[in-house]
Amino acid sequence: MSHLLREHAPISETAWGVIDDEARTRLTPALAARKLVDFAGPHGWEHSATNLGRTQELADPPVEGVSGRQRRVLAVAELSVPFIIGLDELRDVDRGALDVDLRSLSEAARRLATTENRIVFHGWERAGIVGIVQAATHDRITLGDDCERYPRHVAKAVELLLGAGIDGPYGLALGPETYTRVLETSEHGGYPLLDHLRKILGGPLVWAPGIQGAAVVSMRGGDFLFDCGEDISVGYEHHGAGEVALYLSESFSFRVVTPEAAVALAA
Amino acid sequence: MGFDQYHEPADELPEETRTFARLCASLTEEAEAIGWYEQRLALEPDRDARAIMRDAQGEEFKHFSMDLECLLRRTPLWREIAMGILFREGDIVEQGEEAEEQAVEGAAARGAPVTGSVSLGIGSLRARPAS
């Protein structure tokens, strides 16, 4: 039995299938960071830390004439988001119902994906994680509201990366509002802005809830490392007479290996 | 009553591994049944009997496919390799070798669990470069 305790939930195999499918469906479009950065793992729930390959000196060893060093690691962070599903709804799944109320799960998935993106791009100090936008060493470019100028800004970001010897393809993570603006815009002559930006980047534009502004990142590999302990899973918490409390969880660390491989764009 | 699908002590195996083994056993049985019906059909001259056998074999095709799909959904690496082989034109062996190499090397590099994972199996969402 795994730590998720799924076997203790009053949920049939069919209903678990519906819950897992719904979680996967809701999470996948929103997990923007995973569409851009390197992904290692999943290494499992027992995986506790990422090896940094570095050490720090230990002062005052217990015996004279001996030196000591300690390995430095980046501990994985655990995320957990609770949600509730009515037991009547799950019984109806077993009867073949298709219009099941899984709004609580959808909201949990949105929160988890947003958090994962936020941590990868803006960091989480308490977890010792520095985000891509924080780490980026190039001057920040302001996108502004005029979408027709976006190709110029994105081309400038690509030029900065090339100038630093950072090869492509490049990807662009856009916060939801900026992404919608790009989708709605056609340049002179009706050419979709989205396609123009893709051509400049040579890589994808991704809808990235949780990101403030945008970021152009190199996707050549080896620059941004998402180290997954346990990949996103659904676990069981408890249940009462009318509902069952579940949760989405994952564990991971993230680190920027090459700070100059990204350019932050302010909204 | 046999429990041949288990090669390790069943009471030591996780529940999901026991289910996995049962599905593998079912898959084998469906494939055997398909082969048996194929042999019967090759020899049976009676038209009605042939129609019934053909219908029964269709059932086995369905069962085999459902077992396979269920196993693939639970085994990301298997699924990834299968996606490089199934429903494609071209040299099957060549595609098999390529699919295995890409999937296994990628999974090994990622440390992906082969079976038994209870996660949603989302993993990396980076588009694989077109080969």
Short mmCIF file of C-alpha atoms in Angstrom, two decimals:
data_model
loop_
_atom_site.label_atom_id
_atom_site.label_comp_id
_atom_site.label_asym_id
_atom_site.label_seq_id
_atom_site.Cartn_x
_atom_site.Cartn_y
_atom_site.Cartn_z
CA MET A 1 0.00 0.00 0.00
CA SER A 2 1.38 3.39 -0.91
CA HIS A 3 1.40 6.49 1.29
CA LEU A 4 -1.53 7.81 -0.74
CA LEU A 5 -3.82 5.32 1.06
CA ARG A 6 -6.08 5.09 -1.97
CA GLU A 7 -7.14 1.60 -0.94
CA HIS A 8 -8.84 3.03 2.17
CA ALA A 9 -11.10 5.36 0.22
CA PRO A 10 -14.72 4.27 -0.35
CA ILE A 11 -14.17 4.70 -4.07
CA SER A 12 -14.62 2.06 -6.76
CA GLU A 13 -11.98 1.37 -9.39
CA THR A 14 -14.26 2.99 -11.98
CA ALA A 15 -14.63 6.15 -9.92
CA TRP A 16 -10.86 6.29 -9.29
CA GLY A 17 -10.41 6.12 -13.03
CA VAL A 18 -12.75 9.06 -13.53
CA ILE A 19 -11.01 11.09 -10.80
CA ASP A 20 -7.53 10.39 -12.19
CA ASP A 21 -8.60 11.15 -15.75
CA GLU A 22 -10.23 14.41 -14.71
CA ALA A 23 -7.15 15.44 -12.73
CA ARG A 24 -4.87 14.64 -15.67
CA THR A 25 -7.13 16.50 -18.09
CA ARG A 26 -7.27 19.61 -15.92
CA LEU A 27 -3.59 19.66 -15.04
CA THR A 28 -1.99 19.03 -18.40
CA PRO A 29 -2.90 22.29 -20.17
CA ALA A 30 -1.83 24.38 -17.18
CA LEU A 31 1.52 22.76 -16.31
CA ALA A 32 3.48 25.27 -18.37
CA ALA A 33 6.89 24.79 -16.78
CA ARG A 34 6.93 21.11 -17.78
CA LYS A 35 6.53 22.17 -21.41
CA LEU A 36 9.74 24.21 -21.29
CA VAL A 37 12.25 22.92 -18.76
CA ASP A 38 14.15 19.64 -18.37
CA PHE A 39 12.27 17.06 -16.34
CA ALA A 40 14.11 14.38 -14.35
CA GLY A 41 12.29 11.58 -12.58
CA PRO A 42 9.87 10.71 -11.17
CA HIS A 43 12.21 9.24 -8.57
CA GLY A 44 9.45 8.26 -6.15
CA TRP A 45 8.10 9.50 -2.83
CA GLU A 46 11.25 8.42 -1.00
CA HIS A 47 13.40 10.79 -3.04
CA SER A 48 14.28 13.58 -0.63
CA ALA A 49 16.90 15.77 -2.24
CA THR A 50 18.67 16.74 -5.42
CA ASN A 51 22.43 16.32 -5.54
CA LEU A 52 24.12 19.66 -6.20
CA GLY A 53 27.60 18.16 -6.48
CA ARG A 54 28.93 20.73 -4.05
CA THR A 55 30.19 20.70 -0.49
CA GLN A 56 30.70 23.10 2.37
CA GLU A 57 33.50 22.95 4.89
CA LEU A 58 32.65 21.71 8.36
CA ALA A 59 34.41 23.63 11.09
CA ASP A 60 35.76 22.12 14.31
CA PRO A 61 36.06 18.41 13.47
CA PRO A 62 36.01 16.27 16.62
CA VAL A 63 39.63 15.13 16.23
CA GLU A 64 42.57 17.36 15.42
CA GLY A 65 44.25 16.81 12.05
CA VAL A 66 41.05 15.80 10.31
CA SER A 67 39.12 18.02 7.93
CA GLY A 68 35.46 17.66 7.21
CA ARG A 69 33.13 18.66 4.41
CA GLN A 70 29.43 18.24 4.06
CA ARG A 71 27.52 17.61 0.84
CA ARG A 72 25.09 20.31 -0.19
CA VAL A 73 21.74 19.16 -1.52
CA LEU A 74 18.50 20.82 -2.50
CA ALA A 75 15.69 19.18 -0.55
CA VAL A 76 12.56 18.48 -2.56
CA ALA A 77 9.45 20.44 -1.68
CA GLU A 78 6.11 18.70 -1.22
CA LEU A 79 2.93 20.34 -2.47
CA SER A 80 -0.52 19.19 -1.45
CA VAL A 81 -3.92 20.60 -2.38
CA PRO A 82 -7.07 19.16 -0.74
CA PHE A 83 -10.40 18.70 -2.48
CA ILE A 84 -13.75 17.14 -1.69
CA ILE A 85 -16.03 14.92 -3.75
CA GLY A 86 -19.57 13.95 -2.79
CA LEU A 87 -20.03 10.21 -2.28
CA ASP A 88 -23.36 10.40 -4.10
CA GLU A 89 -21.53 11.73 -7.14
CA LEU A 90 -19.10 8.82 -7.01
CA ARG A 91 -21.94 6.31 -6.68
CA ASP A 92 -23.48 7.91 -9.78
CA VAL A 93 -20.18 7.40 -11.61
CA ASP A 94 -20.59 3.69 -10.96
CA ARG A 95 -24.09 3.93 -12.43
CA GLY A 96 -22.64 5.44 -15.58
CA ALA A 97 -23.17 9.15 -14.93
CA LEU A 98 -21.01 11.35 -17.13
CA ASP A 99 -21.87 14.81 -15.75
CA VAL A 100 -20.15 14.30 -12.40
CA ASP A 101 -19.54 17.32 -10.16
CA LEU A 102 -15.75 17.44 -9.88
CA ARG A 103 -15.44 21.22 -9.52
CA SER A 104 -13.46 20.91 -6.31
CA LEU A 105 -10.93 18.70 -8.09
CA SER A 106 -10.72 21.12 -11.01
CA GLU A 107 -10.01 23.99 -8.63
CA ALA A 108 -7.35 21.94 -6.82
CA ALA A 109 -5.70 21.09 -10.15
CA ARG A 110 -5.68 24.76 -11.13
CA ARG A 111 -4.09 25.70 -7.81
CA LEU A 112 -1.42 23.02 -8.03
CA ALA A 113 -0.46 23.82 -11.63
CA THR A 114 -0.38 27.54 -10.87
CA THR A 115 1.83 26.92 -7.85
CA GLU A 116 4.23 24.70 -9.77
CA ASN A 117 4.56 27.33 -12.51
CA ARG A 118 4.98 30.13 -9.96
CA ILE A 119 7.76 28.25 -8.17
CA VAL A 120 9.65 27.42 -11.37
CA PHE A 121 9.49 30.95 -12.72
CA HIS A 122 9.44 33.08 -9.57
CA GLY A 123 11.00 30.77 -7.00
CA TRP A 124 10.07 29.82 -3.46
CA GLU A 125 12.52 31.21 -0.96
CA ARG A 126 11.36 29.02 1.92
CA ALA A 127 12.11 25.94 -0.16
CA GLY A 128 15.45 27.26 -1.30
CA ILE A 129 14.25 27.42 -4.91
CA VAL A 130 15.32 30.30 -7.15
CA GLY A 131 13.02 30.79 -10.13
CA ILE A 132 13.91 31.44 -13.75
CA VAL A 133 12.77 35.08 -13.70
CA GLN A 134 14.69 35.75 -10.48
CA ALA A 135 17.84 34.12 -11.78
CA ALA A 136 17.82 35.66 -15.26
CA THR A 137 20.85 37.91 -15.64
CA HIS A 138 19.87 39.82 -18.79
CA ASP A 139 18.18 43.21 -18.60
CA ARG A 140 14.46 42.80 -18.25
CA ILE A 141 12.40 43.78 -21.30
CA THR A 142 9.05 45.50 -20.85
CA LEU A 143 6.31 44.01 -23.02
CA GLY A 144 3.74 46.76 -22.56
CA ASP A 145 0.17 46.68 -23.83
CA ASP A 146 0.86 47.14 -27.53
CA CYS A 147 0.82 43.59 -28.87
CA GLU A 148 2.09 44.65 -32.27
CA ARG A 149 5.42 45.42 -30.63
CA TYR A 150 5.71 41.95 -29.09
CA PRO A 151 7.65 40.44 -32.01
CA ARG A 152 10.26 43.17 -31.57
CA HIS A 153 10.53 42.50 -27.82
CA VAL A 154 10.71 38.73 -28.26
CA ALA A 155 13.28 39.10 -31.05
CA LYS A 156 15.32 41.30 -28.71
CA ALA A 157 15.19 38.59 -26.04
CA VAL A 158 16.32 35.98 -28.56
CA GLU A 159 19.13 38.26 -29.64
CA LEU A 160 20.25 38.64 -26.01
CA LEU A 161 20.35 34.87 -25.63
CA LEU A 162 22.24 34.35 -28.88
CA GLY A 163 24.66 37.08 -27.86
CA ALA A 164 25.37 35.15 -24.67
CA GLY A 165 26.05 31.99 -26.67
CA ILE A 166 22.77 30.36 -25.68
CA ASP A 167 21.39 28.33 -28.53
CA GLY A 168 17.73 27.60 -29.23
CA PRO A 169 15.08 26.54 -29.76
CA TYR A 170 13.49 29.03 -27.41
CA GLY A 171 10.15 28.87 -25.65
CA LEU A 172 7.95 31.68 -24.38
CA ALA A 173 5.90 31.38 -21.20
CA LEU A 174 3.10 33.91 -21.07
CA GLY A 175 0.81 34.78 -18.18
CA PRO A 176 -2.89 34.16 -19.00
CA GLU A 177 -3.79 37.78 -19.77
CA THR A 178 -0.83 38.32 -22.06
CA TYR A 179 -1.44 34.96 -23.74
CA THR A 180 -5.06 35.88 -24.47
CA ARG A 181 -3.96 39.22 -25.89
CA VAL A 182 -1.52 37.44 -28.22
CA LEU A 183 -4.20 34.99 -29.35
CA GLU A 184 -6.57 37.83 -30.16
CA THR A 185 -4.09 39.82 -32.18
CA SER A 186 -3.44 39.75 -35.88
CA GLU A 187 -0.72 41.88 -37.36
CA HIS A 188 -1.07 44.05 -40.41
CA GLY A 189 -2.17 41.79 -43.21
CA GLY A 190 -3.99 39.43 -40.83
CA TYR A 191 -1.01 37.20 -39.97
CA PRO A 192 -1.62 35.78 -36.47
CA LEU A 193 0.79 37.19 -33.91
CA LEU A 194 1.02 33.75 -32.32
CA ASP A 195 2.54 32.25 -35.48
CA HIS A 196 4.93 35.15 -35.93
CA LEU A 197 6.24 34.74 -32.37
CA ARG A 198 6.61 30.97 -32.86
CA LYS A 199 8.74 31.57 -35.94
CA ILE A 200 11.02 33.95 -34.02
CA LEU A 201 11.39 31.51 -31.14
CA GLY A 202 11.65 28.24 -33.02
CA GLY A 203 9.77 26.74 -30.06
CA PRO A 204 6.40 26.87 -28.31
CA LEU A 205 4.41 29.63 -26.68
CA VAL A 206 2.80 28.27 -23.55
CA TRP A 207 -0.14 29.46 -21.48
CA ALA A 208 1.32 29.78 -18.02
CA PRO A 209 -1.02 30.54 -15.14
CA GLY A 210 1.01 31.76 -12.18
CA ILE A 211 3.58 33.70 -14.19
CA GLN A 212 3.79 37.43 -13.87
CA GLY A 213 4.69 38.88 -17.25
CA ALA A 214 6.53 36.44 -19.47
CA ALA A 215 9.87 34.75 -19.99
CA VAL A 216 11.84 33.57 -22.99
CA VAL A 217 13.86 30.47 -22.16
CA SER A 218 16.28 28.33 -24.10
CA MET A 219 15.08 24.78 -24.65
CA ARG A 220 18.45 23.44 -25.77
CA GLY A 221 18.53 21.41 -22.53
CA GLY A 222 20.65 21.38 -19.40
CA ASP A 223 19.81 24.91 -18.24
CA PHE A 224 16.66 24.50 -16.12
CA LEU A 225 16.20 21.31 -14.12
CA PHE A 226 12.91 20.12 -12.65
CA ASP A 227 13.75 17.16 -10.42
CA CYS A 228 10.60 15.20 -9.65
CA GLY A 229 10.28 13.02 -6.58
CA GLU A 230 6.73 11.75 -6.80
CA ASP A 231 4.82 12.97 -9.81
CA ILE A 232 1.38 14.43 -9.30
CA SER A 233 -0.88 11.87 -7.65
CA VAL A 234 -4.29 11.72 -6.03
CA GLY A 235 -4.32 10.58 -2.41
CA TYR A 236 -6.98 9.81 0.18
CA GLU A 237 -7.37 11.84 3.37
CA HIS A 238 -10.62 10.78 5.07
CA HIS A 239 -14.32 10.42 4.47
CA GLY A 240 -17.56 11.16 6.26
CA ALA A 241 -21.18 10.30 5.68
CA GLY A 242 -21.61 12.35 2.55
CA GLU A 243 -18.23 13.12 1.07
CA VAL A 244 -14.66 11.98 0.69
CA ALA A 245 -11.64 14.22 1.24
CA LEU A 246 -8.83 13.66 -1.25
CA TYR A 247 -5.75 15.60 -2.23
CA LEU A 248 -3.40 16.21 -5.11
CA SER A 249 0.25 15.99 -4.21
CA GLU A 250 3.70 16.01 -5.73
CA SER A 251 7.30 16.49 -4.64
CA PHE A 252 10.04 18.21 -6.60
CA SER A 253 12.97 20.57 -6.58
CA PHE A 254 13.92 23.05 -9.26
CA ARG A 255 17.16 24.82 -10.04
CA VAL A 256 18.54 27.15 -12.65
CA VAL A 257 21.90 25.94 -13.92
CA THR A 258 22.43 28.66 -16.52
CA PRO A 259 20.94 32.01 -15.41
CA GLU A 260 21.84 33.64 -18.73
CA ALA A 261 19.65 31.13 -20.61
CA ALA A 262 16.47 33.12 -19.92
CA VAL A 263 15.20 36.64 -20.43
CA ALA A 264 12.40 37.98 -18.25
CA LEU A 265 9.73 40.15 -19.85
CA ALA A 266 7.75 42.45 -17.58
CA ALA A 267 4.03 42.87 -18.32
CA MET B 1 -6.83 -23.91 -8.78
CA GLY B 2 -3.65 -22.35 -10.06
CA PHE B 3 -2.21 -18.90 -9.58
CA ASP B 4 0.32 -19.19 -12.36
CA GLN B 5 0.40 -15.51 -13.15
CA TYR B 6 2.41 -14.87 -10.00
CA HIS B 7 6.11 -15.62 -10.08
CA GLU B 8 6.67 -14.07 -6.68
CA PRO B 9 4.75 -14.71 -3.44
CA ALA B 10 1.34 -13.15 -4.11
CA ASP B 11 0.87 -11.92 -0.54
CA GLU B 12 4.10 -9.92 -0.81
CA LEU B 13 3.08 -8.20 -4.04
CA PRO B 14 1.39 -4.79 -4.02
CA GLU B 15 -2.26 -4.88 -5.03
CA GLU B 16 -1.59 -2.93 -8.24
CA THR B 17 1.11 -5.45 -9.26
CA ARG B 18 -1.32 -8.34 -8.70
CA THR B 19 -3.86 -6.56 -10.89
CA PHE B 20 -1.17 -5.95 -13.47
CA ALA B 21 -0.24 -9.64 -13.48
CA ARG B 22 -3.89 -10.68 -13.83
CA LEU B 23 -4.30 -8.37 -16.80
CA CYS B 24 -1.16 -9.83 -18.39
CA ALA B 25 -2.58 -13.34 -17.86
CA SER B 26 -5.87 -12.24 -19.45
CA LEU B 27 -4.01 -10.76 -22.39
CA THR B 28 -2.21 -14.07 -22.95
CA GLU B 29 -5.46 -16.04 -22.73
CA GLU B 30 -7.21 -13.77 -25.23
CA ALA B 31 -4.29 -14.08 -27.66
CA GLU B 32 -4.38 -17.88 -27.31
CA ALA B 33 -8.13 -17.92 -27.94
CA ILE B 34 -7.68 -15.78 -31.06
CA GLY B 35 -5.13 -18.31 -32.32
CA TRP B 36 -7.40 -21.26 -31.53
CA TYR B 37 -10.34 -19.74 -33.38
CA GLU B 38 -8.07 -18.98 -36.31
CA GLN B 39 -7.10 -22.65 -36.50
CA ARG B 40 -10.72 -23.84 -36.19
CA LEU B 41 -11.84 -21.41 -38.87
CA ALA B 42 -9.12 -22.70 -41.18
CA LEU B 43 -10.58 -26.21 -41.01
CA GLU B 44 -14.31 -25.83 -40.31
CA PRO B 45 -16.42 -26.27 -43.47
CA ASP B 46 -19.87 -25.67 -41.90
CA ARG B 47 -21.07 -22.15 -42.71
CA ASP B 48 -23.10 -21.61 -39.52
CA ALA B 49 -20.33 -22.92 -37.33
CA ARG B 50 -17.85 -20.66 -39.09
CA ALA B 51 -20.10 -17.64 -38.54
CA ILE B 52 -20.31 -18.37 -34.83
CA MET B 53 -16.55 -18.88 -34.58
CA ARG B 54 -15.89 -15.66 -36.46
CA ASP B 55 -18.23 -13.83 -34.06
CA ALA B 56 -16.51 -15.41 -31.06
CA GLN B 57 -13.09 -14.48 -32.40
CA GLY B 58 -14.29 -10.89 -32.74
CA GLU B 59 -15.09 -10.96 -29.04
CA GLU B 60 -11.56 -12.15 -28.32
CA PHE B 61 -10.14 -9.33 -30.47
CA LYS B 62 -12.10 -6.90 -28.33
CA HIS B 63 -11.02 -8.49 -25.06
CA PHE B 64 -7.39 -8.56 -26.12
CA SER B 65 -7.52 -4.91 -27.17
CA MET B 66 -9.17 -3.82 -23.93
CA ASP B 67 -6.63 -5.71 -21.83
CA LEU B 68 -3.80 -4.22 -23.84
CA GLU B 69 -5.13 -0.66 -23.60
CA CYS B 70 -5.61 -1.03 -19.84
CA LEU B 71 -2.04 -2.28 -19.40
CA LEU B 72 -0.65 0.48 -21.60
CA ARG B 73 -2.49 3.15 -19.61
CA ARG B 74 -0.87 1.85 -16.44
CA THR B 75 2.61 1.49 -17.90
CA PRO B 76 3.89 4.75 -19.44
CA LEU B 77 7.08 3.21 -20.82
CA TRP B 78 5.22 0.35 -22.50
CA ARG B 79 2.71 2.84 -23.87
CA GLU B 80 5.48 5.05 -25.24
CA ILE B 81 7.12 2.12 -27.03
CA ALA B 82 3.77 0.89 -28.34
CA MET B 83 2.99 4.34 -29.73
CA GLY B 84 6.11 4.07 -31.86
CA ILE B 85 5.02 0.71 -33.29
CA LEU B 86 1.23 0.35 -33.44
CA PHE B 87 -0.98 1.59 -36.27
CA ARG B 88 1.93 2.74 -38.42
CA GLU B 89 3.04 1.92 -41.91
CA GLY B 90 6.62 0.85 -42.54
CA ASP B 91 9.14 -1.63 -41.19
CA ILE B 92 7.83 -3.02 -37.90
CA VAL B 93 11.19 -4.23 -36.61
CA GLU B 94 12.90 -0.96 -37.44
CA GLN B 95 10.18 1.09 -35.79
CA GLY B 96 10.26 -1.23 -32.80
CA GLU B 97 13.99 -0.76 -32.35
CA GLU B 98 13.68 3.02 -32.66
CA ALA B 99 10.71 3.23 -30.30
CA GLU B 100 12.44 1.08 -27.68
CA GLU B 101 15.68 2.99 -27.90
CA GLN B 102 14.03 6.39 -27.60
CA ALA B 103 11.62 5.38 -24.86
CA VAL B 104 13.94 3.26 -22.73
CA GLU B 105 16.89 5.62 -22.92
CA GLY B 106 14.63 8.57 -22.17
CA ALA B 107 12.95 6.78 -19.29
CA ALA B 108 16.25 5.55 -17.88
CA ALA B 109 17.62 9.08 -18.04
CA ARG B 110 14.53 10.28 -16.20
CA GLY B 111 14.56 7.37 -13.75
CA ALA B 112 10.96 6.64 -14.67
CA PRO B 113 9.30 3.77 -12.82
CA VAL B 114 8.34 1.03 -15.24
CA THR B 115 5.30 -0.36 -13.45
CA GLY B 116 3.38 0.05 -10.25
CA SER B 117 3.34 3.84 -10.15
CA VAL B 118 0.19 5.32 -8.65
CA SER B 119 0.87 8.81 -9.98
CA LEU B 120 -1.10 10.35 -12.81
CA GLY B 121 1.88 9.71 -15.07
CA ILE B 122 2.08 13.26 -16.40
CA GLY B 123 5.86 13.66 -16.33
CA SER B 124 7.51 15.91 -18.87
CA LEU B 125 5.22 17.76 -21.26
CA ARG B 126 7.96 18.93 -23.61
CA ALA B 127 7.14 18.05 -27.17
CA ARG B 128 9.53 15.45 -28.51
CA PRO B 129 11.46 16.69 -31.52
CA ALA B 130 10.21 15.27 -34.78
CA SER B 131 12.47 12.44 -35.93
#
